[in-house]
Short mmCIF file of C-alpha atoms and ligand atoms in Angstrom, two decimals:
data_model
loop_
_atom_site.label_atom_id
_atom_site.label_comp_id
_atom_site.label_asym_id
_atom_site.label_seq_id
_atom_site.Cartn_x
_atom_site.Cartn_y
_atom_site.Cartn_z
CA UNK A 1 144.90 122.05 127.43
CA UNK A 2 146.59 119.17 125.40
CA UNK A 3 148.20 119.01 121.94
CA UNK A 4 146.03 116.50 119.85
CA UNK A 5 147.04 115.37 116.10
CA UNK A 6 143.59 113.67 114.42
CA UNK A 7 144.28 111.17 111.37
CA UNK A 8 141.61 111.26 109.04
CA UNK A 9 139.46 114.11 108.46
CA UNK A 10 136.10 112.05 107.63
CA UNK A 11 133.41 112.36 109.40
CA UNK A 12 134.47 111.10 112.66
CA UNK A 13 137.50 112.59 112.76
CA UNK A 14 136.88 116.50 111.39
CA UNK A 15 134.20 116.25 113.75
CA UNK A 16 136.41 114.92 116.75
CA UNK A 17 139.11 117.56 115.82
CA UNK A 18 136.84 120.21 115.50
CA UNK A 19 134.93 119.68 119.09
CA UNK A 20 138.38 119.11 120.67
CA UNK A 21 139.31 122.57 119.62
CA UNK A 22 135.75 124.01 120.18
CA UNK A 23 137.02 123.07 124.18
CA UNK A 24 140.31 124.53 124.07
CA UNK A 25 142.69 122.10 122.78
CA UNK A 26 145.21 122.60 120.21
CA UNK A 27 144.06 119.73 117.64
CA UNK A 28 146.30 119.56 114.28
CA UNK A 29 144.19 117.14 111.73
CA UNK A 30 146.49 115.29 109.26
CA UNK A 31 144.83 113.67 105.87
CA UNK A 32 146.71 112.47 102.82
CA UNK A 33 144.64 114.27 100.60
CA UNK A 34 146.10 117.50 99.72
CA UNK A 35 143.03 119.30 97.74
CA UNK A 36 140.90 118.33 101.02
CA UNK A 37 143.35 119.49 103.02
CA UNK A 38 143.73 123.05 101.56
CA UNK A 39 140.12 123.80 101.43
CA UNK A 40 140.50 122.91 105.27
CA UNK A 41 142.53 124.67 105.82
CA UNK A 42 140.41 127.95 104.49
CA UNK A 43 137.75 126.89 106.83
CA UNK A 44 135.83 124.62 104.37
CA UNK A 45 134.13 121.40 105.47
CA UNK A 46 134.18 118.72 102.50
CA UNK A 47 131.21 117.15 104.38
CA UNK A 48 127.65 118.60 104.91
CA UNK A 49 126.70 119.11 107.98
CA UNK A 50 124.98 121.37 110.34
CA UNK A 51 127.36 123.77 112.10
CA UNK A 52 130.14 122.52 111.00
CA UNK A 53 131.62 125.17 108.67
CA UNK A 54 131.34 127.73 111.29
CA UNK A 55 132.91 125.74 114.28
CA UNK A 56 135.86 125.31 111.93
CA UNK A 57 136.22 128.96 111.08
CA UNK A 58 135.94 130.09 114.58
CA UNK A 59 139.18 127.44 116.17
CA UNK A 60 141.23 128.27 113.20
CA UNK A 61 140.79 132.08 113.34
CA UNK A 62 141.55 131.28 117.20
CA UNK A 63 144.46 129.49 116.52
CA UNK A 64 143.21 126.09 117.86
CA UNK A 65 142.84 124.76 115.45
CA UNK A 66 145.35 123.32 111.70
CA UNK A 67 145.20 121.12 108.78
CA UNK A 68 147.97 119.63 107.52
CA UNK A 69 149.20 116.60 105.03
CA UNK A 70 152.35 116.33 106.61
CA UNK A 71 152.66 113.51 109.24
CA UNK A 72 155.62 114.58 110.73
CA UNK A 73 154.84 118.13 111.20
CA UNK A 74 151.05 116.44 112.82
CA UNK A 75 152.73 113.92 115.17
CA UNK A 76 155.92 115.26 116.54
CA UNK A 77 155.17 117.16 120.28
CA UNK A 78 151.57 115.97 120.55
CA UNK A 79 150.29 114.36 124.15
CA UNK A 80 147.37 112.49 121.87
CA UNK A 81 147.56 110.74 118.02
CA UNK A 82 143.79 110.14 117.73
CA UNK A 83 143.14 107.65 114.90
CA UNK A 84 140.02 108.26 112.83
CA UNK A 85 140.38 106.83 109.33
CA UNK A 86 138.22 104.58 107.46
CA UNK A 87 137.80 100.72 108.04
CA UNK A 88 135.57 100.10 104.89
CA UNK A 89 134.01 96.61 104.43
CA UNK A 90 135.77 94.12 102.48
CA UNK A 91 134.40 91.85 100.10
CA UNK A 92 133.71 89.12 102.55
CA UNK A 93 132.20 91.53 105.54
CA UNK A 94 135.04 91.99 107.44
CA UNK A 95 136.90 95.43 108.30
CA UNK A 96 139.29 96.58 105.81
CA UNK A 97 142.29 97.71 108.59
CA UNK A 98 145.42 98.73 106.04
CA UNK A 99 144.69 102.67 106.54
CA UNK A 100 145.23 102.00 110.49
CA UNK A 101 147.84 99.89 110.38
CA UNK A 102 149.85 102.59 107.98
CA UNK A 103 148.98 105.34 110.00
CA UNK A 104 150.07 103.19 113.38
CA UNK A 105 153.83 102.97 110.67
CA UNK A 106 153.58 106.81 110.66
CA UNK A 107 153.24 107.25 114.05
CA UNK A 108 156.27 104.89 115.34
CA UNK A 109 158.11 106.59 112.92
CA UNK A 110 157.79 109.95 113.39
CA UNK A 111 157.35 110.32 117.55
CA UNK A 112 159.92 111.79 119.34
CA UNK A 113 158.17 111.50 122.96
CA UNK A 114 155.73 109.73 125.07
CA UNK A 115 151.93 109.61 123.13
CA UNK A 116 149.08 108.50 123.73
CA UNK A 117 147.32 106.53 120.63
CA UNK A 118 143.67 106.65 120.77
CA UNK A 119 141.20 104.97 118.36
CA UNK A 120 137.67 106.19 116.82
CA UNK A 121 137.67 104.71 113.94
CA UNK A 122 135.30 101.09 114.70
CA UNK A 123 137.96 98.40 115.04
CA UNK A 124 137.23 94.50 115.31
CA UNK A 125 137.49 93.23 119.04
CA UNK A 126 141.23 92.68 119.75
CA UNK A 127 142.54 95.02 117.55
CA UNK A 128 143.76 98.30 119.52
CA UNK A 129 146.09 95.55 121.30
CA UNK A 130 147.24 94.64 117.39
CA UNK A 131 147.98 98.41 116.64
CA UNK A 132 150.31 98.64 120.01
CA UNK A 133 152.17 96.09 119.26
CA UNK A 134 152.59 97.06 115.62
CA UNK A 135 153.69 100.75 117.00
CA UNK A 136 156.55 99.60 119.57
CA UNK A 137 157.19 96.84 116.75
CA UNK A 138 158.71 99.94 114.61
CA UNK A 139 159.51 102.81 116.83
CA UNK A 140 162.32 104.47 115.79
CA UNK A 141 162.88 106.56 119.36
CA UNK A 142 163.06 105.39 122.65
CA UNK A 143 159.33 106.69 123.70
CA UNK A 144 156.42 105.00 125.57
CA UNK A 145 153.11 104.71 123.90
CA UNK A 146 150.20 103.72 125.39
CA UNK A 147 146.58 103.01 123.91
CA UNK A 148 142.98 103.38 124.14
CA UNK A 149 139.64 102.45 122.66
CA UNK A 150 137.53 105.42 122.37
CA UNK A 151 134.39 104.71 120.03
CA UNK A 152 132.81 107.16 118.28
CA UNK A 153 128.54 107.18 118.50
CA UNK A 154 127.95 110.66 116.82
CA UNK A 155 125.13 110.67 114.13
CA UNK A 156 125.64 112.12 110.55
CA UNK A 157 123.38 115.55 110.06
CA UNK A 158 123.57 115.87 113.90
CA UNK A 159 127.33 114.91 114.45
CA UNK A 160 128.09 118.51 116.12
CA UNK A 161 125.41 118.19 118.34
CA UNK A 162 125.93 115.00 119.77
CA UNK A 163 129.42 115.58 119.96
CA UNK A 164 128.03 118.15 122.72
CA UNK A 165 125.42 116.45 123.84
CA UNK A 166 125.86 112.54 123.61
CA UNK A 167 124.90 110.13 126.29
CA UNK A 168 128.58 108.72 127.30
CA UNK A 169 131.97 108.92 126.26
CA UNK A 170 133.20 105.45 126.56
CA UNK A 171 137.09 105.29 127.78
CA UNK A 172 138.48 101.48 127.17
CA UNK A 173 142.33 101.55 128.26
CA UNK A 174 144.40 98.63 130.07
CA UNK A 175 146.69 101.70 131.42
CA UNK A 176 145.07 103.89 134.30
CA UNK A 177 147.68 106.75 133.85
CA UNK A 178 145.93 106.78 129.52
CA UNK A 179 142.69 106.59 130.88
CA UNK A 180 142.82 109.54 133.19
CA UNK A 181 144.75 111.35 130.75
CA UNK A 182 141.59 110.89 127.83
CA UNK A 183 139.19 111.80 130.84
CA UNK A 184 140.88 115.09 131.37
CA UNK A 185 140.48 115.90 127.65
CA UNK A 186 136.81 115.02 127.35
CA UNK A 187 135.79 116.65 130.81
CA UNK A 188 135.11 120.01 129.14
CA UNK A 189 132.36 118.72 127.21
CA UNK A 190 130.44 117.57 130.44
CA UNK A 191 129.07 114.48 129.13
CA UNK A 192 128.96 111.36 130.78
CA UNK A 193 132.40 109.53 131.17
CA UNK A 194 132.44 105.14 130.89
CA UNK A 195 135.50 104.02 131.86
CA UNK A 196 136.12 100.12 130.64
CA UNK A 197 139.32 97.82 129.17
CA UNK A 198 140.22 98.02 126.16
CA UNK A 199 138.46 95.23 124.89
CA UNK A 200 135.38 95.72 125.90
CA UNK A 201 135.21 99.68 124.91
CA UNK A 202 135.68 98.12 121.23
CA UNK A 203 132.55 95.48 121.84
CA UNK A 204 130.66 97.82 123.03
CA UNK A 205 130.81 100.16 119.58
CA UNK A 206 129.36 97.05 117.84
CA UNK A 207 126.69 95.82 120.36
CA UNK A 208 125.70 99.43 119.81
CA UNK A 209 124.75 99.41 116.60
CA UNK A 210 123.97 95.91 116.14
CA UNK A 211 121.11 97.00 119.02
CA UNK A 212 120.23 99.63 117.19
CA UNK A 213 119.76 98.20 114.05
CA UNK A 214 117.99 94.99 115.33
CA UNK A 215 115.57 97.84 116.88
CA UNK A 216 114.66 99.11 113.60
CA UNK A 217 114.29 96.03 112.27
CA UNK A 218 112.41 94.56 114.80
CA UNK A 219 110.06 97.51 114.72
CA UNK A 220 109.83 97.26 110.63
CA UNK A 221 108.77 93.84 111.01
CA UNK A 222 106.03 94.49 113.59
CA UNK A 223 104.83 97.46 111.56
CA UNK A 224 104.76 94.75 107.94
CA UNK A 225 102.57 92.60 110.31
CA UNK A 226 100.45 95.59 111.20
CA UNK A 227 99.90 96.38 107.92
CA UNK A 228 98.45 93.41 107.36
CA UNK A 229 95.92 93.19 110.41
CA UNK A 230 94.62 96.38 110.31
CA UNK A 231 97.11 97.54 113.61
CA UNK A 232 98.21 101.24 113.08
CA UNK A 233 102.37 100.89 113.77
CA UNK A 234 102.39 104.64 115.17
CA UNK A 235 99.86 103.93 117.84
CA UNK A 236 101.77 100.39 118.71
CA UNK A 237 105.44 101.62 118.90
CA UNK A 238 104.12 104.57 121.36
CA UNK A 239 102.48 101.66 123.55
CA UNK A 240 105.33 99.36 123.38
CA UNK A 241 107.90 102.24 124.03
CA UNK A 242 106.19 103.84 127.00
CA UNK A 243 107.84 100.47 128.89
CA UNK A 244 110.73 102.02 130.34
CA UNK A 245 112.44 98.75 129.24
CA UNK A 246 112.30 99.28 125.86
CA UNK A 247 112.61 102.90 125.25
CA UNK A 248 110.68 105.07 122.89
CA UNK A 249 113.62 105.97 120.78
CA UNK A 250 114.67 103.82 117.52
CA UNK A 251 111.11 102.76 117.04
CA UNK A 252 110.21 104.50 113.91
CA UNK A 253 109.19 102.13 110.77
CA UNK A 254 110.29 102.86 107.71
CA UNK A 255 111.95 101.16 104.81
CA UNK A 256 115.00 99.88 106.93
CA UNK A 257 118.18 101.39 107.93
CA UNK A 258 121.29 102.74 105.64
CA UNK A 259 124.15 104.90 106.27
CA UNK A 260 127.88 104.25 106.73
CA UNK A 261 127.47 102.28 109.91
CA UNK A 262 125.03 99.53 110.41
CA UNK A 263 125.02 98.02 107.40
CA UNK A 264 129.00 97.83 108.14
CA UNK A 265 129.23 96.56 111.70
CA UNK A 266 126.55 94.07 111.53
CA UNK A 267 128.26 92.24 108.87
CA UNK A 268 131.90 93.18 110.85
CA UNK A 269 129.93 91.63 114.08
CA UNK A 270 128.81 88.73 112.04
CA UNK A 271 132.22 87.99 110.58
CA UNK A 272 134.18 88.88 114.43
CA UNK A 273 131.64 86.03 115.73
CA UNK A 274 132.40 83.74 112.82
CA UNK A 275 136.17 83.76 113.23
CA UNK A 276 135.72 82.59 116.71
CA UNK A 277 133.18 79.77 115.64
CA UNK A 278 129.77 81.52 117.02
CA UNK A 279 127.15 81.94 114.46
CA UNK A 280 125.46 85.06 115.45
CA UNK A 281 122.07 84.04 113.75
CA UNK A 282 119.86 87.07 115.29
CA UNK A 283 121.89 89.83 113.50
CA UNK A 284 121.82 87.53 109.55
CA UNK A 285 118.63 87.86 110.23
CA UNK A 286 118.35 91.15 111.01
CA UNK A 287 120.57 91.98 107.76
CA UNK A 288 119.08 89.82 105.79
CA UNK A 289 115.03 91.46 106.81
CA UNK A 290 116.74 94.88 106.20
CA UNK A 291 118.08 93.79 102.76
CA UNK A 292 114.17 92.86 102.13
CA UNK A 293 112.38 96.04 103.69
CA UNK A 294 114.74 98.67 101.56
CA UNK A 295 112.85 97.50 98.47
CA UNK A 296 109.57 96.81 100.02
CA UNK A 297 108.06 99.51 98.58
CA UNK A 298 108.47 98.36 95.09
CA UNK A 299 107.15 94.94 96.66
CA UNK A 300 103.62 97.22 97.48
CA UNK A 301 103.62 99.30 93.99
CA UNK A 302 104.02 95.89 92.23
CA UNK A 303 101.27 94.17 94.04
CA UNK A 304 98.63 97.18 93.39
CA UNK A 305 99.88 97.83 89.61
CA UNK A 306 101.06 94.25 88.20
CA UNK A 307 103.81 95.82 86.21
CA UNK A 308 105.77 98.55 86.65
CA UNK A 309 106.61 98.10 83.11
CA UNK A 310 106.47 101.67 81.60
CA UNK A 311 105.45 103.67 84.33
CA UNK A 312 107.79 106.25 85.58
CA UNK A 313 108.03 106.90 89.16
CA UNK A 314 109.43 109.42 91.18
CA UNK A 315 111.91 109.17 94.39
CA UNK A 316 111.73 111.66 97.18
CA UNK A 317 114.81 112.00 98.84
CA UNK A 318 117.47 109.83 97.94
CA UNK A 319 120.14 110.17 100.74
CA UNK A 320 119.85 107.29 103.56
CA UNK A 321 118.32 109.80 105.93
CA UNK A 322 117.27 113.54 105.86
CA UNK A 323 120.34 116.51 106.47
CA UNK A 324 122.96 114.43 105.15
CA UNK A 325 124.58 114.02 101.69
CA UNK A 326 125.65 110.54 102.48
CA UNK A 327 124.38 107.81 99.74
CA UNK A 328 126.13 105.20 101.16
CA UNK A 329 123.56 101.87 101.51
CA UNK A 330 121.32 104.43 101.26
CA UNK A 331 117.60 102.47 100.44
CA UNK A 332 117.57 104.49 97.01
CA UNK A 333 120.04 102.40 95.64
CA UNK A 334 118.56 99.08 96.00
CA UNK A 335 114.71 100.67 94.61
CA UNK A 336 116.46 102.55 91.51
CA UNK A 337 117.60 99.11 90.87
CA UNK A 338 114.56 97.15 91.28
CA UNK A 339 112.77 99.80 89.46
CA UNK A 340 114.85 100.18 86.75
CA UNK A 341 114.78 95.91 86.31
CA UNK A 342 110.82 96.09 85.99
CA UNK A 343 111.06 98.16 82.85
CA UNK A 344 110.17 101.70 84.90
CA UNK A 345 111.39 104.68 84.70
CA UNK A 346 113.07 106.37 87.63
CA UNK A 347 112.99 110.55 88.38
CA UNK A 348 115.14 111.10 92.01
CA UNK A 349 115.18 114.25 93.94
CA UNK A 350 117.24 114.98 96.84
CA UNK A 351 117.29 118.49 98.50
CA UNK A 352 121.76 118.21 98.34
CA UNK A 353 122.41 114.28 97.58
CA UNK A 354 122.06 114.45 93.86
CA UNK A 355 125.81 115.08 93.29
CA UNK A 356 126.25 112.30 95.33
CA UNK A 357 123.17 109.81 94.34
CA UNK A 358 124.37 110.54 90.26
CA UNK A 359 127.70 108.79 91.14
CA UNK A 360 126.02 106.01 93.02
CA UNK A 361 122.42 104.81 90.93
CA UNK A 362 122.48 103.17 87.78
CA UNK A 363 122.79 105.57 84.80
CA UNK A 364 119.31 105.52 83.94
CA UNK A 365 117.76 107.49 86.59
CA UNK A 366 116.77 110.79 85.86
CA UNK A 367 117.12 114.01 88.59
CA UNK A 368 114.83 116.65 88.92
CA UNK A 369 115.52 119.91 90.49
CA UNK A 370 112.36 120.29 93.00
CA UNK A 371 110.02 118.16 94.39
CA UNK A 372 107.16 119.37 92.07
CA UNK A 373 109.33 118.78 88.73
CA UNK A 374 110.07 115.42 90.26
CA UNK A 375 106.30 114.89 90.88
CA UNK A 376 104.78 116.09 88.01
CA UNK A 377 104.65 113.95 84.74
CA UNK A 378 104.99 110.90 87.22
CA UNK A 379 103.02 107.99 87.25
CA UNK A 380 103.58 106.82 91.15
CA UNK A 381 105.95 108.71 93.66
CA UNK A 382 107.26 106.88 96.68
CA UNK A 383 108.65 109.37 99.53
CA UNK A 384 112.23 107.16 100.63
CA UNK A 385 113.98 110.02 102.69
CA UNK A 386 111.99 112.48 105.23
CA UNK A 387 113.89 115.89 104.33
CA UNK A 388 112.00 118.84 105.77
CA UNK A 389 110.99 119.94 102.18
CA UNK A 390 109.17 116.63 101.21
CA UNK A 391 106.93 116.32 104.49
CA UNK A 392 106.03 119.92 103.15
CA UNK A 393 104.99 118.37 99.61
CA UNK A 394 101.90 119.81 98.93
CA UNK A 395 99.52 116.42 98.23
CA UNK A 396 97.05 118.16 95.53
CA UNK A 397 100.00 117.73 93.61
CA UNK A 398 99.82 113.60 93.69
CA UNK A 399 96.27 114.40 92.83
CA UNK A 400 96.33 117.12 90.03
CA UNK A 401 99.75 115.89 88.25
CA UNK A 402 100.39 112.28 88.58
CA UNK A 403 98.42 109.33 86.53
CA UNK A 404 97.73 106.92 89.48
CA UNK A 405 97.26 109.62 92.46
CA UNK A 406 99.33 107.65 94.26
CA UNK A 407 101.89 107.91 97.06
CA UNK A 408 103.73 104.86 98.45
CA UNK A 409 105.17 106.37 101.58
CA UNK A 410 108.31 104.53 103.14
CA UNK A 411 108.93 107.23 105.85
CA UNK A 412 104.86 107.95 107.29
CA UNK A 413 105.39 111.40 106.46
CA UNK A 414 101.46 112.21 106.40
CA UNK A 415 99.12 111.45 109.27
CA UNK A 416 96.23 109.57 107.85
CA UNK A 417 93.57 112.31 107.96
CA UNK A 418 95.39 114.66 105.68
CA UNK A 419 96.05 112.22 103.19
CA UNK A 420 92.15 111.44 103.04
CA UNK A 421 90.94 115.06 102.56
CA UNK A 422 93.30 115.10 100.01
CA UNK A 423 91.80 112.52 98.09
CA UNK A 424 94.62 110.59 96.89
CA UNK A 425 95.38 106.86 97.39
CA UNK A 426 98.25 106.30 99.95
CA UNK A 427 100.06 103.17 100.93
CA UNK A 428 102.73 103.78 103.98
CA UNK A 429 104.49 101.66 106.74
CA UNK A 430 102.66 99.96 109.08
CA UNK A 431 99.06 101.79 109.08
CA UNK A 432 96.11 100.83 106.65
CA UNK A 433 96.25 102.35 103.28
CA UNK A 434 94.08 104.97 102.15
CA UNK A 435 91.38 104.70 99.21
CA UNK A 436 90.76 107.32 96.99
CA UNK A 437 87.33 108.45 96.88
CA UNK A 438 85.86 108.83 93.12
CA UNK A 439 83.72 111.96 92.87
CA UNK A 440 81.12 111.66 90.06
CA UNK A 441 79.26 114.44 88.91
C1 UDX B 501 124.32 105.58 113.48
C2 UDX B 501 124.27 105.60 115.03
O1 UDX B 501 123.06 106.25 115.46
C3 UDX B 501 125.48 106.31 115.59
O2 UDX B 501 125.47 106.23 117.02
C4 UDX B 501 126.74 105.63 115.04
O3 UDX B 501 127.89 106.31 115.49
C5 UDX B 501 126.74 105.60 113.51
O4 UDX B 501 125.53 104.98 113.06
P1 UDX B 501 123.79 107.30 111.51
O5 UDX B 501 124.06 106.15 110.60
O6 UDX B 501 124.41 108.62 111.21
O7 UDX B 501 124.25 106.92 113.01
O8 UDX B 501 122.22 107.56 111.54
P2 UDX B 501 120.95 107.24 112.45
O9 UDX B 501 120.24 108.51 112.67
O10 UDX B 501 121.26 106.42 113.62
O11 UDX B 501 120.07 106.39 111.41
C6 UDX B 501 120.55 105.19 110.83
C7 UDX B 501 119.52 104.57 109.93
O12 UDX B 501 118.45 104.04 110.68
C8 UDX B 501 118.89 105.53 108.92
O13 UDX B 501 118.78 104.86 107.68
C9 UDX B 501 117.51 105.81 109.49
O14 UDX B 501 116.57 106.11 108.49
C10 UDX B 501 117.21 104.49 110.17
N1 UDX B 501 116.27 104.62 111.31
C11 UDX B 501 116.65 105.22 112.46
C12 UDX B 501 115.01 104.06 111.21
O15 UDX B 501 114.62 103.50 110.17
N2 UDX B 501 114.16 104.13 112.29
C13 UDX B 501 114.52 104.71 113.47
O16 UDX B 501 113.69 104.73 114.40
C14 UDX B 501 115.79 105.29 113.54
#
């Protein structure tokens, strides 16, 4: 078993530490912050999600597993400094690299043998060579250190479980002797092991996603066109995704894609093409469509009202997806503000992204406690995240306690025969919406 330091206990990298200890190594997981660090260090996650909390708990109790702020304490007799801290977007798309290139400083610096550096965090093509030459720029020791590109795929709300169960462990490295080394370490988890240069091991984090988010978008805009000819989007992404070809994952419509990661490399991927004179046209257009479908269900509660002047409307689910806290580009940001522009008023619920979303939308929006005190008193409620606990919302409630008995769906929680014995008028992605029937007696 190896001796692994992790820099940067966000998601990526509590959840890299955290595995790697699960299988036996001794990980020691350095971050700056101290108050982070000391809750850590009691077995505390600062992030939600699933499983985590425990996992912790169990390597630390075993000994596997530390916390620490101190970088020489985290470095010094480790085979492995995995690097896993934030490369936020800049202003002008591209990827912010000044926490990796500080915590290459700390590494020269504080190594007194051989290591091996390894990156997670999602680097621009070319740059794991940049952070070698950086660390054997200022080593103060006479030690060899090697690199490799190891990209991180793991999905918030499910990042223990694919850290167990994801489809390939990609390996980039120029040096055999690193590569075998980081094969050793991830052979425990028994997933599938790519081997590739360094180079490519970085591209292939961004075709990734850029993939994945053209997928969704593709599928959002095929669903807006069946929406409009009477085509039921459910029925067509089953068809289309029965071709082995195409896959039936990643086809779900909805009101585009959020989250920490493709919103951030398909701008980095559009900037990395740019500085070497390629306009990558697909992906602006996939952003740019994306952009568009977060708000498009204001777009549909605009075209049935008129105004939204002076109606207020309730959110369901304000986090970018369900089991996650994460607000970040989440699709509730973008309709809070278009709401909030047309003179409504907003009420968000989230089943644990309030904290979050009240830091994040503009001031105005109001938060209610449940989904019911959310829906009742509302004029329209649109469903934007599909938690558990709002594809359980009971629909008499859009009937009995809302003015318009309407529900603008962005997610297709309902299938349509449920919605029409419950008698209210629903709009959702991709299908035809459903009238509400006027009983007169
Ligand atoms: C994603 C990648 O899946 C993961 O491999 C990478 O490491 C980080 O980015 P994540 O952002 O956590 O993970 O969430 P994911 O479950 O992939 O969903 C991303 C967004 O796409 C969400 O906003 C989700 O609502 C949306 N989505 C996903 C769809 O709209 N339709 C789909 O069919 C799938």
């Amino acid at each position: 078993m190896k001796k692994i330091a992790v820099v940067g206990t966000g998601y990526v990298g509590l959840v890299t530490g955290v595995a790697l200890s699960e299988i036996g190594h001794h990980v020691t997981c350095i971050d700056i912050d101290e108050a982070k660090v000391a809750r850590m260090q009691k077995g505390e996650s600062p992030i939600y999600e699933p499983g985590l909390d425990e996992m912790m708990t169990r390597n630390i109790e075993a000994g596997r597993l530390h916390f620490t702020t101190i970088h020489q304490e985290g470095f010094v007799g480790k085979d492995v400094a995995y690097i896993a801290v934030g490369t936020p977007e800049l202003e002008d798309g591209t990827a912010d690299l000044r926490f990796i290139e500080s915590v290459a400083k700390d590494i020269a610096k504080n190594i007194t043998s051989g290591i091996t550096v390894v990156t997670k965090s999602t680097v621009p093509v070319g740059t794991n060579d940049y952070i070698l030459g950086l660390v054997n720029d200022q080593l103060v020791n006479d030690v060899k250190v090697e690199i490799v590109s190891n990209p991180e795929f793991l999905r918030e709300g499910s990042a223990i479980y694919d850290a167990f169960n994801g489809d390939r462990i990609v390996i980039g490295s120029d040096s055999e002797k690193a590569a075998t080394l980081l094969e050793e370490i991830n052979k425990p988890f028994g997933i599938h092991i790519y081997k590739t240069d360094v180079r490519s091991a970085e591209m292939i984090k961004y075709a990734a996603n850029a993939f994945l988010a053209t997928k969704i978008t593709y599928i959002n805009e095929i669903s807006n066109l069946c929406e409009r000819l009477g085509a039921n989007i459910v029925d067509v992404a089953k068809g289309i995704g029965l071709d082995d070809r195409i896959g039936k994952h990643f086809l779900r419509p909805g009101i585009g894609y959020g989250g920490s990661c493709f919103p951030k490399d398909t701008s980095a991927l559009v900037k990395i093409a740019k500085a070497v004179d390629y306009d990558f046209n697909l992906l602006q257009a996939v952003i740019h469509t994306n952009e568009k479908q977060q708000t498009s269900l204001v777009d549909k509660a605009e075209k049935r009202f008129g105004s939204l002047e002076g109606k207020r409307v309730a959110l369901l689910g304000l986090a970018f997806k369900p089991n996650t806290d994460d607000m970040r580009e989440a699709p509730s940001i973008a309709v809070s503000q278009r709401l909030i522009e047309s003179g409504a008023s907003v009420v968000g619920y989230d089943p644990i992204a309030i904290d979050n979303a009240r830091r994040i939308l503009p001031g105005a929006v109001e938060y209610a406690s449940s989904v019911e005190e959310a829906v009742k008193g509302s004029d329209i409620v649109f469903i934007l995240t599909e938690w558990d606990e709002v594809k359980a919302l009971d629909l008499s409630l859009i009937k009995d306690h809302t003015t318009s008995k309407t529900l603008f769906d962005g997610r297709n929680c309902f299938d349509l025969d449920t919605v029409k014995e419950a008698n209210i008028e629903y709009h959702s992605m991709g299908r035809v919406s459903v009238e509400r029937v006027e009983i007169l007696v």
